[in-house]
Short mmCIF file of C-alpha atoms in Angstrom, two decimals:
data_model
loop_
_atom_site.label_atom_id
_atom_site.label_comp_id
_atom_site.label_asym_id
_atom_site.label_seq_id
_atom_site.Cartn_x
_atom_site.Cartn_y
_atom_site.Cartn_z
CA UNK K 252 -0.08 0.05 -0.14
CA UNK K 253 1.77 3.40 -1.04
CA UNK K 254 0.65 6.84 0.15
CA UNK K 255 -0.23 9.35 -2.96
CA UNK K 256 2.38 11.97 -3.78
CA UNK K 257 0.59 15.12 -2.62
CA UNK K 258 -1.04 15.85 1.10
CA UNK K 259 -4.39 15.65 1.24
CA UNK K 260 -5.24 13.27 -1.86
CA UNK K 261 -7.47 10.11 -0.78
CA UNK K 262 -6.53 6.58 -1.43
CA UNK K 263 -8.24 3.28 -1.12
CA UNK K 264 -6.36 1.04 2.12
CA UNK K 265 -6.85 -2.36 0.88
CA UNK K 266 -6.69 -4.00 4.33
CA UNK K 267 -9.59 -1.56 5.73
CA UNK K 268 -11.03 -1.27 2.57
CA UNK K 269 -11.91 2.56 3.54
CA UNK K 270 -11.11 5.60 2.09
CA UNK K 271 -7.70 7.41 3.89
CA UNK K 272 -7.03 10.91 3.73
CA UNK K 273 -3.12 11.30 3.73
CA UNK K 274 -1.75 14.69 5.53
CA UNK K 275 1.78 16.04 5.43
CA UNK K 276 3.19 13.52 2.56
CA UNK K 277 2.70 10.88 4.97
CA UNK K 278 4.31 11.81 8.25
CA UNK K 279 1.13 11.87 10.16
CA UNK K 280 -0.20 8.37 8.95
CA UNK K 281 3.28 6.60 9.75
CA UNK K 282 3.40 8.10 12.92
CA UNK K 283 0.26 6.89 13.78
CA UNK K 284 1.07 3.55 12.33
CA UNK K 285 3.80 3.11 14.57
CA UNK K 286 1.31 3.79 17.51
CA UNK K 287 -0.86 1.09 16.33
CA UNK K 288 1.66 -1.40 16.22
CA UNK K 289 2.87 -0.55 19.80
CA UNK K 290 -0.41 -1.22 21.05
CA UNK K 291 -0.84 -4.27 18.84
CA UNK K 292 2.30 -5.72 20.59
CA UNK K 293 0.51 -4.84 23.95
CA UNK K 294 -2.90 -6.19 23.32
CA UNK K 295 -1.00 -9.63 21.75
CA UNK K 296 0.99 -9.63 25.07
CA UNK K 297 -2.09 -8.93 27.30
CA UNK K 298 -3.83 -11.86 25.05
CA UNK K 299 -1.11 -14.40 25.87
CA UNK K 300 -1.06 -13.82 29.63
CA UNK K 301 -4.78 -13.91 29.84
CA UNK K 302 -4.45 -17.41 28.24
CA UNK K 303 -2.00 -18.79 30.19
CA UNK K 304 -3.17 -17.39 33.49
CA UNK K 305 -6.93 -18.28 32.78
CA UNK K 306 -6.08 -21.95 31.80
CA UNK K 307 -4.37 -22.35 34.68
CA UNK K 308 -7.17 -20.93 36.94
CA UNK K 309 -9.61 -23.06 35.12
CA UNK K 310 -7.70 -26.27 35.35
CA UNK K 311 -7.86 -25.58 39.29
CA UNK K 312 -11.56 -25.12 39.30
CA UNK K 313 -11.89 -28.30 37.28
CA UNK K 314 -10.31 -30.42 39.43
CA UNK K 315 -13.68 -30.89 41.48
CA UNK K 316 -16.71 -32.24 39.23
CA UNK K 317 -18.45 -29.56 36.73
CA UNK K 318 -21.25 -29.95 34.40
CA UNK K 319 -20.42 -30.01 31.03
CA UNK K 320 -22.93 -27.53 29.97
CA UNK K 321 -20.92 -24.80 32.28
CA UNK K 322 -17.41 -25.40 31.28
CA UNK K 323 -17.01 -23.00 28.66
CA UNK K 324 -18.59 -20.06 31.10
CA UNK K 325 -16.15 -21.05 33.72
CA UNK K 326 -13.02 -20.80 31.42
CA UNK K 327 -14.54 -17.34 30.40
CA UNK K 328 -14.75 -16.57 33.93
CA UNK K 329 -11.23 -17.59 34.63
CA UNK K 330 -10.28 -15.57 31.34
CA UNK K 331 -11.78 -12.44 32.91
CA UNK K 332 -10.04 -13.04 36.62
CA UNK K 333 -6.63 -13.29 34.70
CA UNK K 334 -7.49 -10.07 32.78
CA UNK K 335 -9.30 -7.45 35.35
CA UNK K 336 -6.31 -8.67 37.78
CA UNK K 337 -4.30 -5.87 36.39
CA UNK K 338 -4.92 -1.93 35.69
CA UNK K 339 -6.19 -1.56 32.08
CA UNK K 340 -7.19 2.11 31.94
CA UNK K 341 -4.49 3.58 30.04
CA UNK K 342 -4.65 0.71 27.55
CA UNK K 343 -8.33 1.23 26.99
CA UNK K 344 -7.57 5.31 26.97
CA UNK K 345 -5.42 4.15 24.28
CA UNK K 346 -7.69 2.27 22.15
CA UNK K 347 -10.74 4.60 22.12
CA UNK K 348 -9.27 7.18 19.47
CA UNK K 349 -8.74 4.63 16.97
CA UNK K 350 -12.63 2.90 17.61
CA UNK K 351 -11.67 -0.30 18.82
CA UNK K 352 -12.63 0.29 22.54
CA UNK K 353 -14.40 -3.01 23.08
CA UNK K 354 -12.29 -4.21 25.98
CA UNK K 355 -14.64 -2.20 28.33
CA UNK K 356 -17.38 -4.67 27.69
CA UNK K 357 -15.60 -7.90 27.20
CA UNK K 358 -17.35 -9.73 29.68
CA UNK K 359 -19.54 -12.05 28.20
CA UNK K 360 -16.52 -13.39 25.95
CA UNK K 361 -13.11 -12.67 26.85
CA UNK K 362 -11.04 -14.32 24.63
CA UNK K 363 -13.08 -13.56 21.81
CA UNK K 364 -12.97 -9.73 22.22
CA UNK K 365 -9.10 -9.74 22.85
CA UNK K 366 -8.98 -11.56 19.39
CA UNK K 367 -10.96 -9.02 17.59
CA UNK K 368 -8.88 -6.22 19.21
CA UNK K 369 -5.72 -7.94 17.78
CA UNK K 370 -6.91 -8.71 14.54
CA UNK K 371 -8.35 -5.39 13.93
CA UNK K 372 -5.15 -3.65 15.13
CA UNK K 373 -2.93 -5.75 12.76
CA UNK K 374 -5.41 -4.38 9.89
CA UNK K 375 -4.81 -0.86 11.02
CA UNK K 376 -0.79 -1.45 11.62
CA UNK K 377 -0.25 -3.24 8.33
CA UNK K 378 0.97 -6.38 10.62
CA UNK K 379 0.53 -10.06 10.39
CA UNK K 380 -1.07 -11.38 13.70
CA UNK K 381 -0.78 -15.15 12.77
CA UNK K 382 -3.72 -17.27 13.24
CA UNK K 383 -5.25 -15.57 15.58
CA UNK K 384 -9.47 -16.24 14.53
CA UNK K 385 -11.08 -13.01 13.84
CA UNK K 386 -14.20 -13.40 15.86
CA UNK K 387 -17.45 -13.40 13.97
CA UNK K 388 -20.55 -12.07 15.37
CA UNK K 389 -21.79 -15.79 16.15
CA UNK K 390 -19.00 -16.03 18.91
CA UNK K 391 -20.19 -12.93 20.99
CA UNK K 392 -23.79 -14.43 20.23
CA UNK K 393 -23.18 -17.64 21.44
CA UNK K 394 -21.81 -16.11 24.74
CA UNK K 395 -24.83 -13.57 25.09
CA UNK K 396 -27.11 -16.79 24.41
CA UNK K 397 -25.68 -18.77 27.15
CA UNK K 398 -26.51 -15.94 29.77
CA UNK K 399 -29.88 -15.85 28.48
CA UNK K 400 -30.30 -19.61 28.71
CA UNK K 401 -29.30 -19.67 32.17
CA UNK K 402 -31.81 -16.87 32.87
CA UNK K 403 -34.45 -19.02 31.70
CA UNK K 404 -33.61 -21.97 33.97
CA UNK K 405 -33.99 -19.64 36.75
CA UNK K 406 -37.09 -17.64 35.79
CA UNK K 407 -38.79 -19.07 32.69
CA UNK K 408 -38.95 -18.42 29.36
CA UNK K 409 -39.08 -14.29 28.42
CA UNK K 410 -42.23 -12.73 28.51
CA UNK K 411 -42.83 -8.96 27.64
CA UNK K 412 -39.20 -7.44 28.89
CA UNK K 413 -36.02 -9.63 29.56
CA UNK K 414 -35.69 -8.38 33.16
CA UNK K 415 -37.81 -10.47 35.26
CA UNK K 416 -39.79 -9.10 38.44
CA UNK K 417 -39.30 -10.91 41.94
CA UNK K 418 -41.80 -10.18 44.38
CA UNK K 419 -41.85 -11.17 48.16
CA UNK K 420 -45.08 -12.65 49.69
CA UNK K 421 -46.17 -11.05 52.02
CA UNK K 422 -48.10 -13.17 54.77
CA UNK K 423 -51.75 -11.94 53.70
CA UNK K 424 -50.54 -13.69 50.39
CA UNK K 425 -51.59 -17.68 51.88
CA UNK K 426 -55.09 -16.44 52.65
CA UNK K 427 -56.01 -13.75 49.89
CA UNK K 428 -56.33 -15.21 46.46
CA UNK K 429 -56.93 -11.90 44.77
CA UNK K 430 -53.81 -9.95 45.87
CA UNK K 431 -51.86 -12.92 44.49
CA UNK K 432 -53.72 -12.87 41.29
CA UNK K 433 -53.44 -9.07 41.09
CA UNK K 434 -49.71 -9.55 41.30
CA UNK K 435 -49.32 -12.28 38.20
CA UNK K 436 -51.44 -9.75 36.25
CA UNK K 437 -49.04 -6.78 37.52
CA UNK K 438 -46.23 -8.32 36.06
CA UNK K 439 -44.80 -10.62 38.63
CA UNK K 440 -42.45 -13.48 37.08
CA UNK K 441 -41.47 -15.10 40.14
CA UNK K 442 -42.60 -15.54 43.87
CA UNK K 443 -40.11 -15.58 46.87
CA UNK K 444 -41.40 -17.23 49.90
CA UNK K 445 -38.92 -15.90 52.92
CA UNK K 446 -38.54 -19.02 55.08
CA UNK K 447 -37.87 -16.56 58.30
CA UNK K 448 -41.47 -15.89 58.38
CA UNK K 449 -44.93 -17.72 58.34
CA UNK K 450 -44.70 -21.84 58.73
CA UNK K 451 -45.51 -24.44 56.06
CA UNK K 452 -49.37 -24.16 56.23
CA UNK K 453 -48.90 -20.36 55.23
CA UNK K 454 -46.32 -21.64 52.37
CA UNK K 455 -48.77 -23.98 51.12
CA UNK K 456 -51.30 -21.35 50.56
CA UNK K 457 -49.17 -18.99 48.61
CA UNK K 458 -48.16 -21.82 46.48
CA UNK K 459 -51.27 -23.06 45.60
CA UNK K 460 -52.64 -19.20 45.01
CA UNK K 461 -49.58 -18.85 42.51
CA UNK K 462 -50.26 -21.69 40.69
CA UNK K 463 -53.91 -20.88 40.42
CA UNK K 464 -53.41 -17.75 39.41
CA UNK K 465 -50.82 -19.21 36.57
CA UNK K 466 -53.35 -21.06 34.85
CA UNK K 467 -56.25 -18.48 35.13
CA UNK K 468 -54.08 -15.75 33.52
CA UNK K 469 -51.68 -18.04 31.47
CA UNK K 470 -48.60 -16.26 32.60
CA UNK K 471 -45.84 -18.12 34.28
CA UNK K 472 -44.79 -17.41 37.87
CA UNK K 473 -41.89 -19.25 39.32
CA UNK K 474 -41.43 -20.34 43.11
CA UNK K 475 -38.29 -19.14 44.77
CA UNK K 476 -37.94 -20.33 48.74
CA UNK K 477 -35.57 -18.37 50.55
CA UNK K 478 -33.65 -20.31 52.91
CA UNK K 479 -33.26 -17.72 55.91
CA UNK K 480 -29.66 -19.02 57.28
CA UNK K 481 -27.69 -18.29 60.30
CA UNK K 482 -28.53 -13.94 60.40
CA UNK K 483 -28.01 -12.92 63.69
CA UNK K 484 -31.28 -11.42 64.99
CA UNK K 485 -32.41 -9.68 67.92
CA UNK K 486 -34.78 -12.44 69.98
CA UNK K 487 -36.28 -10.87 73.09
CA UNK K 488 -36.72 -7.40 74.57
CA UNK K 489 -36.47 -6.35 78.01
CA UNK K 490 -36.64 -2.61 78.75
CA UNK K 491 -37.74 -0.20 81.73
CA UNK K 492 -39.03 2.27 78.75
CA UNK K 493 -42.64 2.85 77.96
CA UNK K 494 -41.64 3.78 74.48
CA UNK K 495 -38.01 1.52 74.03
CA UNK K 496 -36.05 3.97 71.71
CA UNK K 497 -32.63 4.16 71.40
CA UNK K 498 -30.75 7.37 71.01
CA UNK K 499 -27.13 8.65 70.47
CA UNK K 500 -24.81 8.36 73.38
CA UNK K 501 -27.33 6.07 75.13
CA UNK K 502 -26.37 2.70 76.30
CA UNK K 503 -27.95 -0.71 76.14
CA UNK K 504 -27.34 -4.50 76.89
CA UNK K 505 -26.60 -7.01 74.38
CA UNK K 506 -27.11 -10.11 76.33
CA UNK K 507 -25.92 -13.62 75.83
CA UNK K 508 -28.67 -15.23 78.73
CA UNK K 509 -32.08 -15.83 77.95
CA UNK K 510 -33.37 -14.65 81.33
CA UNK K 511 -32.21 -11.03 80.76
CA UNK K 512 -31.72 -8.68 83.68
CA UNK K 513 -30.87 -4.96 83.30
CA UNK K 514 -28.05 -3.72 84.81
CA UNK K 515 -27.58 -0.82 86.84
CA UNK K 516 -27.80 2.75 84.66
CA UNK K 517 -29.22 0.37 81.62
CA UNK K 518 -32.57 0.70 80.43
CA UNK K 519 -32.82 -1.53 77.36
CA UNK K 520 -31.32 -5.24 76.89
CA UNK K 521 -31.88 -7.27 73.71
CA UNK K 522 -30.63 -11.16 73.28
CA UNK K 523 -30.17 -12.66 70.17
CA UNK K 524 -30.77 -15.89 67.86
CA UNK K 525 -27.30 -16.52 68.05
CA UNK K 526 -25.67 -15.75 71.70
CA UNK K 527 -22.46 -17.15 71.28
CA UNK K 528 -21.56 -14.71 68.71
CA UNK K 529 -22.11 -12.25 71.36
CA UNK K 530 -19.48 -13.59 73.33
CA UNK K 531 -16.70 -13.02 70.76
CA UNK K 532 -17.25 -9.54 70.25
CA UNK K 533 -14.73 -6.98 72.12
CA UNK K 534 -14.14 -3.49 73.30
CA UNK K 535 -14.10 -1.16 70.80
CA UNK K 536 -16.36 -3.12 67.85
CA UNK K 537 -19.12 -2.03 66.18
CA UNK K 538 -22.25 -3.55 66.40
CA UNK K 539 -25.14 -2.21 63.51
CA UNK K 540 -28.84 -3.52 64.08
CA UNK K 541 -31.68 -2.83 62.01
CA UNK K 542 -30.05 -2.54 58.50
CA UNK K 543 -27.68 -0.22 60.65
CA UNK K 544 -30.44 2.23 61.49
CA UNK K 545 -28.63 1.87 65.01
CA UNK K 546 -24.78 2.24 65.13
CA UNK K 547 -23.01 1.32 68.24
CA UNK K 548 -19.72 0.54 69.81
CA UNK K 549 -18.67 -2.25 72.23
CA UNK K 550 -17.46 -0.34 75.46
CA UNK K 551 -17.83 -3.07 78.40
CA UNK K 552 -17.67 -6.71 78.45
CA UNK K 553 -19.50 -8.44 81.17
CA UNK K 554 -20.62 -12.15 82.03
CA UNK K 555 -23.89 -11.22 80.98
CA UNK K 556 -22.90 -9.75 77.33
CA UNK K 557 -21.82 -6.69 76.03
CA UNK K 558 -22.33 -3.25 76.92
CA UNK K 559 -22.67 -0.87 73.68
CA UNK K 560 -23.13 2.78 73.19
CA UNK K 561 -25.10 4.06 70.27
CA UNK K 562 -22.96 6.36 68.10
CA UNK K 563 -25.59 7.03 65.17
CA UNK K 564 -29.20 6.36 64.38
CA UNK K 565 -30.89 7.11 61.24
CA UNK K 566 -33.56 9.68 62.91
CA UNK K 567 -32.38 12.39 65.29
CA UNK K 568 -35.01 11.37 67.93
CA UNK K 569 -33.84 7.74 68.04
CA UNK K 570 -35.26 4.49 66.55
CA UNK K 571 -37.77 2.25 68.29
CA UNK K 572 -35.88 -1.13 69.27
CA UNK K 573 -38.00 -3.97 68.36
CA UNK K 574 -37.34 -7.74 67.92
CA UNK K 575 -36.62 -9.98 64.90
CA UNK K 576 -34.35 -7.35 63.60
CA UNK K 577 -31.11 -7.93 61.91
CA UNK K 578 -27.75 -7.45 64.02
CA UNK K 579 -24.64 -7.22 61.99
CA UNK K 580 -21.03 -7.42 63.42
CA UNK K 581 -18.75 -5.82 60.43
CA UNK K 582 -15.61 -6.06 62.83
CA UNK K 583 -15.96 -9.63 64.01
CA UNK K 584 -14.42 -12.28 62.16
CA UNK K 585 -16.52 -15.32 62.44
CA UNK K 586 -18.14 -18.29 60.37
CA UNK K 587 -21.34 -19.86 61.22
CA UNK K 588 -22.67 -23.24 59.70
CA UNK K 589 -24.78 -21.90 56.62
CA UNK K 590 -27.55 -24.34 57.35
CA UNK K 591 -29.02 -24.15 61.03
CA UNK K 592 -31.16 -26.64 62.54
CA UNK K 593 -34.27 -24.57 61.24
CA UNK K 594 -32.78 -24.14 57.87
CA UNK K 595 -32.89 -28.25 57.59
CA UNK K 596 -36.37 -28.57 58.08
CA UNK K 597 -37.15 -25.51 56.05
CA UNK K 598 -35.22 -27.45 52.90
CA UNK K 599 -37.11 -30.20 53.11
CA UNK K 600 -40.35 -28.34 52.31
CA UNK K 601 -38.31 -26.59 49.58
CA UNK K 602 -37.08 -29.64 47.99
CA UNK K 603 -40.42 -30.48 47.58
CA UNK K 604 -42.08 -27.25 46.15
CA UNK K 605 -39.67 -24.86 45.18
CA UNK K 606 -38.92 -24.21 41.38
CA UNK K 607 -35.79 -22.44 42.74
CA UNK K 608 -34.01 -22.62 45.91
CA UNK K 609 -31.93 -19.39 47.76
CA UNK K 610 -29.37 -19.72 50.24
CA UNK K 611 -28.45 -16.93 52.53
CA UNK K 612 -25.09 -15.60 53.99
CA UNK K 613 -22.98 -17.58 51.32
CA UNK K 614 -19.33 -16.80 52.30
CA UNK K 615 -17.40 -19.07 50.47
CA UNK K 616 -17.31 -22.48 48.17
CA UNK K 617 -17.26 -24.84 51.48
CA UNK K 618 -20.72 -23.16 52.15
CA UNK K 619 -21.74 -24.50 48.57
CA UNK K 620 -19.95 -27.99 49.06
CA UNK K 621 -22.82 -28.12 52.58
CA UNK K 622 -25.66 -26.37 50.42
CA UNK K 623 -24.54 -29.39 47.75
CA UNK K 624 -24.66 -32.46 50.04
CA UNK K 625 -28.11 -31.24 51.60
CA UNK K 626 -29.85 -31.10 48.16
CA UNK K 627 -28.04 -34.26 47.14
CA UNK K 628 -29.78 -36.23 49.97
CA UNK K 629 -33.28 -34.26 49.30
CA UNK K 630 -33.82 -34.15 45.29
CA UNK K 631 -34.49 -37.13 43.45
CA UNK K 632 -34.79 -37.55 39.51
CA UNK K 633 -35.15 -34.41 37.33
CA UNK K 634 -35.50 -32.20 40.49
CA UNK K 635 -31.59 -33.02 40.99
CA UNK K 636 -31.69 -30.28 38.59
CA UNK K 637 -33.26 -27.91 40.71
CA UNK K 638 -31.43 -24.65 40.48
CA UNK K 639 -30.14 -22.72 43.39
CA UNK K 640 -29.25 -18.99 44.33
CA UNK K 641 -26.84 -18.00 46.21
CA UNK K 642 -27.40 -14.38 48.29
CA UNK K 643 -24.33 -12.05 48.69
CA UNK K 644 -24.39 -9.81 51.42
CA UNK K 645 -21.08 -10.32 53.25
CA UNK K 646 -17.24 -9.09 52.43
CA UNK K 647 -16.45 -13.02 52.39
CA UNK K 648 -18.61 -13.63 49.64
CA UNK K 649 -17.84 -10.89 47.30
CA UNK K 650 -14.06 -11.86 47.63
CA UNK K 651 -15.08 -15.35 47.06
CA UNK K 652 -17.44 -14.62 44.50
CA UNK K 653 -15.51 -16.57 41.85
CA UNK K 654 -15.02 -19.67 43.82
CA UNK K 655 -18.21 -19.91 44.70
CA UNK K 656 -19.78 -19.36 41.30
CA UNK K 657 -17.74 -21.95 39.62
CA UNK K 658 -18.60 -24.33 42.51
CA UNK K 659 -22.31 -23.69 42.37
CA UNK K 660 -23.04 -23.12 38.88
CA UNK K 661 -20.42 -26.31 38.25
CA UNK K 662 -23.19 -28.41 40.01
CA UNK K 663 -26.83 -26.97 38.74
CA UNK K 664 -28.05 -23.97 37.24
CA UNK K 665 -27.33 -21.06 39.53
CA UNK K 666 -28.03 -17.51 39.95
CA UNK K 667 -26.67 -14.54 42.45
CA UNK K 668 -28.70 -12.02 44.50
CA UNK K 669 -27.10 -9.03 45.21
CA UNK K 670 -28.56 -8.30 48.45
CA UNK K 671 -27.65 -4.89 48.99
CA UNK K 672 -29.07 -4.37 52.54
CA UNK K 673 -26.78 -6.66 54.42
CA UNK K 674 -24.13 -5.99 52.51
CA UNK K 675 -24.19 -2.15 52.56
CA UNK K 676 -23.96 -2.43 56.32
CA UNK K 677 -21.59 -4.86 56.34
CA UNK K 678 -18.83 -3.33 53.79
CA UNK K 679 -20.25 0.61 54.28
CA UNK K 680 -22.73 2.19 52.17
CA UNK K 681 -19.74 4.39 50.42
CA UNK K 682 -18.36 1.21 48.71
CA UNK K 683 -21.76 -0.43 48.02
CA UNK K 684 -22.05 1.00 44.37
CA UNK K 685 -18.34 -0.01 43.33
CA UNK K 686 -19.00 -3.46 44.91
CA UNK K 687 -22.58 -3.75 43.10
CA UNK K 688 -20.90 -3.23 39.81
CA UNK K 689 -18.21 -5.72 40.29
CA UNK K 690 -20.45 -8.42 41.03
CA UNK K 691 -22.51 -7.65 37.96
CA UNK K 692 -19.47 -7.94 35.94
CA UNK K 693 -17.95 -11.12 37.25
CA UNK K 694 -21.54 -12.85 37.00
CA UNK K 695 -22.08 -11.33 33.35
CA UNK K 696 -18.54 -13.30 32.22
CA UNK K 697 -19.72 -16.43 34.13
CA UNK K 698 -22.98 -16.21 32.37
CA UNK K 699 -25.00 -16.40 35.56
CA UNK K 700 -27.96 -14.33 36.07
CA UNK K 701 -28.56 -11.81 39.12
CA UNK K 702 -31.09 -10.61 41.36
CA UNK K 703 -31.27 -6.77 42.33
CA UNK K 704 -32.40 -6.77 45.61
CA UNK K 705 -33.09 -4.82 48.67
CA UNK K 706 -35.23 -1.56 49.24
CA UNK K 707 -36.08 -1.32 45.28
CA UNK K 708 -39.12 1.29 44.93
CA UNK K 709 -39.44 1.02 48.84
CA UNK K 710 -41.46 4.25 49.16
CA UNK K 711 -43.79 3.42 46.29
CA UNK K 712 -44.31 -0.16 47.65
CA UNK K 713 -45.30 1.16 51.25
CA UNK K 714 -46.89 4.81 50.74
CA UNK K 715 -47.74 4.65 47.16
CA UNK K 716 -45.81 7.95 46.33
CA UNK K 717 -42.29 7.31 44.54
CA UNK K 718 -39.13 9.27 44.99
CA UNK K 719 -37.00 10.29 42.24
CA UNK K 720 -33.61 8.05 43.03
CA UNK K 721 -36.15 5.15 43.11
CA UNK K 722 -36.62 5.37 39.71
CA UNK K 723 -33.43 5.66 38.70
CA UNK K 724 -32.34 2.41 41.10
CA UNK K 725 -34.60 0.71 38.99
CA UNK K 726 -32.86 1.82 35.64
CA UNK K 727 -29.40 0.61 37.31
CA UNK K 728 -30.96 -2.79 38.41
CA UNK K 729 -32.33 -3.03 34.41
CA UNK K 730 -28.42 -4.25 33.88
CA UNK K 731 -29.39 -7.18 36.25
CA UNK K 732 -31.79 -10.29 35.01
CA UNK K 733 -34.02 -9.93 37.71
CA UNK K 734 -35.32 -7.37 40.46
CA UNK K 735 -36.77 -8.09 43.57
CA UNK K 736 -39.36 -5.94 45.03
CA UNK K 737 -40.31 -6.27 48.99
CA UNK K 738 -43.75 -6.57 50.65
CA UNK K 739 -45.92 -3.46 51.18
CA UNK K 740 -49.69 -1.95 51.07
CA UNK K 741 -49.08 -0.65 47.35
CA UNK K 742 -46.96 -3.95 46.09
CA UNK K 743 -49.12 -4.04 43.15
CA UNK K 744 -48.85 -0.66 41.82
CA UNK K 745 -44.77 -1.05 42.71
CA UNK K 746 -44.99 -4.20 40.13
CA UNK K 747 -46.52 -2.37 37.69
CA UNK K 748 -44.31 1.14 37.62
CA UNK K 749 -41.10 -1.28 37.83
CA UNK K 750 -42.46 -3.40 34.75
CA UNK K 751 -43.27 -0.35 32.81
CA UNK K 752 -39.74 1.38 33.55
CA UNK K 753 -37.97 -2.08 32.27
CA UNK K 754 -40.04 -2.35 29.14
CA UNK K 755 -39.41 1.05 28.34
CA UNK K 756 -35.97 1.22 29.17
CA UNK K 757 -34.32 -2.17 27.90
CA UNK K 758 -34.56 -1.10 24.41
CA UNK K 759 -31.93 1.73 25.29
CA UNK K 760 -29.26 -0.50 27.24
CA UNK K 761 -28.22 -3.95 27.71
CA UNK K 762 -25.53 -4.35 30.44
CA UNK K 763 -22.63 -1.64 29.38
CA UNK K 764 -23.62 -1.21 26.06
CA UNK K 765 -25.96 1.58 24.71
CA UNK K 766 -28.47 0.03 22.10
CA UNK K 767 -28.71 3.40 19.91
CA UNK K 768 -32.75 3.27 19.86
CA UNK K 769 -33.05 6.44 18.09
CA UNK K 770 -33.79 9.66 20.64
CA UNK K 771 -37.17 11.56 20.13
CA UNK K 772 -35.00 14.56 21.16
CA UNK K 773 -33.07 14.13 17.78
CA UNK K 774 -36.21 13.28 15.51
CA UNK K 775 -37.64 16.83 17.05
CA UNK K 776 -34.35 18.81 16.35
CA UNK K 777 -34.84 18.27 12.26
CA UNK K 778 -38.72 18.86 12.23
#
């Protein structure tokens, strides 16, 4: 390929098939080509590193049994881990001016994307890159299809929108068929039965109503049973106050005793569902109650428990103390069995009735091994393939996410629930946005569907009046495969609003990629 003799003259580049303008007797073009050549060498070195380290990680994962259907996804996840272990920002900035910026969206097909970038840079730099296959559109479609198929295994075939809606069933759903029917008609794709609440008779009533609504409407609605796990909760309250609120600066007792007494100068005492954990708390450690609405610090260690001083409450006038509220101990490094005795009983029921079973407070691959043993002993025939969901709500769960995914998805159809409530309390609210993005990327690389959970349109569901930030949260959640809404007096309206937002927005965006649907504003500009 030879440049024209005069500056500004256009010529055809046979490698790229486009018209190129040569400037300043070729000097600029030669300079740019040298930059492209150095970029090509950098990307080729990265490709080699990703392939070698990714294959090593994949081989380590494959020492355990793995479903053949999941092997391609597990390898892609291993490549993604190898790619993201280094800072790639400088490289990405260097690629953007050339129009070769797809590395920022390579989650679904890591090696295929690297191949495509190498081949394209080879054309630009006029370099032979060898036998690296240029990724065809079918390669990326295949991997996106893997995520869609895995999503369908959990939530059923797609209906009027790609992102599904999961709704937590209130106790009322066991007695009120009209409520369940309204939810299915409004767009509920999956119903969540929280095993932390109600009993088997109530669960059976919910299931019967869901199945009846499916038949009446012709809409599929799957049933997810959520095993509550080893969550530490307030169990009993002892107080000398008429209105037991905790305010900033006030002290209270976290007791290890069933029969509690109030120490001198203390007006509120609480015991917990896991008293052995309280004895591990040390002076100076943080205690957060009721999703962080009460934040305290341990000040004194007694035989009866721990004296705590309130440092902050979500309301200036204090927060009312209630039983059955979660307790988080972010400074305490402890590990409880992932299944309690109650969970084992609940799992007996879920194994017979659920379409999907979710497990709480998953921290590592060891938890998945325990869950798999429990499922294997309860499931028979076709139900041995029953999908599972891991709820990620601790720093350990985030840190060990790749191993959790490969162990769980290697065994059965699998999804991840991003439980933002407990996670935010554990890691700090300021880190939540960063961590939830990382979880979405890793799950996309593994072709694993994600449930976006906790406080979605909470104001709308509870009061009937939404906030602006809630609408934005739904749009952010549309990058997941499912959005979960919790119960409230206006839950039907909440489902209708979320369904409408999702239907409209998914034509604009998929994961990180803008879909470039035409803009009404742009059309109006030409009228």
